[in-house]
Amino acid sequence: MPAQWTGDLLGEMHIAGITAKQLADEVGWHPKYLSVVLNGHKEPKDAETKLKEALQRLIEKQKQ
């Protein structure tokens, strides 16, 4: 079962209009690997922190 933070992250992505491809590119992961992580099948070290920081960078870029 996916962790709660993944659902929160997906919600933030949706609200901000950020795609999974954009997030994967920002964090340096393949989009399919991002999907595996967000669906709870893999739990890489510091994934939550890395993805949240990458999402915030993308949101900041949109504001510019």
Coordinates of C-alpha atoms in Angstrom, one line a residue:
M1 CA 0.0 0.0 0.0
P2 CA 1.4 3.4 -0.9
A3 CA 2.4 5.8 1.9
Q4 CA 0.2 8.7 2.7
W5 CA 2.8 11.2 1.5
T6 CA 2.5 9.8 -2.1
G7 CA -1.2 10.7 -2.2
D8 CA -0.5 14.1 -0.8
L9 CA 2.3 14.6 -3.4
L10 CA 0.0 13.5 -6.3
G11 CA -2.7 16.0 -5.1
E12 CA -0.2 18.8 -5.0
M13 CA 1.0 17.9 -8.5
H14 CA -2.6 17.9 -9.8
I15 CA -3.3 21.3 -8.2
A16 CA -0.1 22.8 -9.6
G17 CA -0.6 21.2 -13.1
I18 CA 2.7 19.3 -12.8
T19 CA 3.0 16.0 -14.7
A20 CA 4.7 12.9 -13.5
K21 CA 7.1 13.2 -16.4
Q22 CA 8.1 16.7 -15.3
L23 CA 8.6 15.5 -11.7
A24 CA 10.6 12.5 -12.9
D25 CA 12.8 14.8 -15.0
E26 CA 13.3 17.2 -12.2
V27 CA 14.4 14.5 -9.7
G28 CA 16.5 12.6 -12.3
W29 CA 14.4 9.4 -12.4
H30 CA 12.8 7.5 -15.3
P31 CA 9.0 8.2 -15.3
K32 CA 8.3 4.4 -14.9
Y33 CA 10.5 4.3 -11.8
L34 CA 8.6 7.3 -10.4
S35 CA 5.4 5.4 -10.9
V36 CA 6.7 2.4 -9.1
V37 CA 7.7 4.6 -6.1
L38 CA 4.5 6.5 -6.0
N39 CA 2.5 3.3 -6.1
G40 CA 4.4 1.9 -3.1
H41 CA 6.3 -0.9 -4.9
K42 CA 9.7 0.6 -4.1
E43 CA 10.8 2.8 -1.2
P44 CA 14.2 4.3 -2.1
K45 CA 16.1 6.2 0.6
D46 CA 15.0 9.8 1.0
A47 CA 12.3 9.4 -1.8
E48 CA 9.8 11.6 0.1
T49 CA 12.3 14.4 0.6
K50 CA 13.7 14.3 -2.9
L51 CA 10.3 14.3 -4.6
K52 CA 8.8 17.0 -2.4
E53 CA 11.8 19.2 -3.0
A54 CA 11.7 18.6 -6.7
L55 CA 8.0 19.4 -6.8
Q56 CA 8.6 22.7 -4.9
R57 CA 11.3 23.6 -7.4
L58 CA 8.9 23.0 -10.3
I59 CA 6.1 25.1 -8.6
E60 CA 8.6 27.9 -8.1
K61 CA 9.6 27.8 -11.8
Q62 CA 6.0 28.1 -12.8
K63 CA 5.7 31.3 -10.7
Q64 CA 8.5 33.0 -12.7

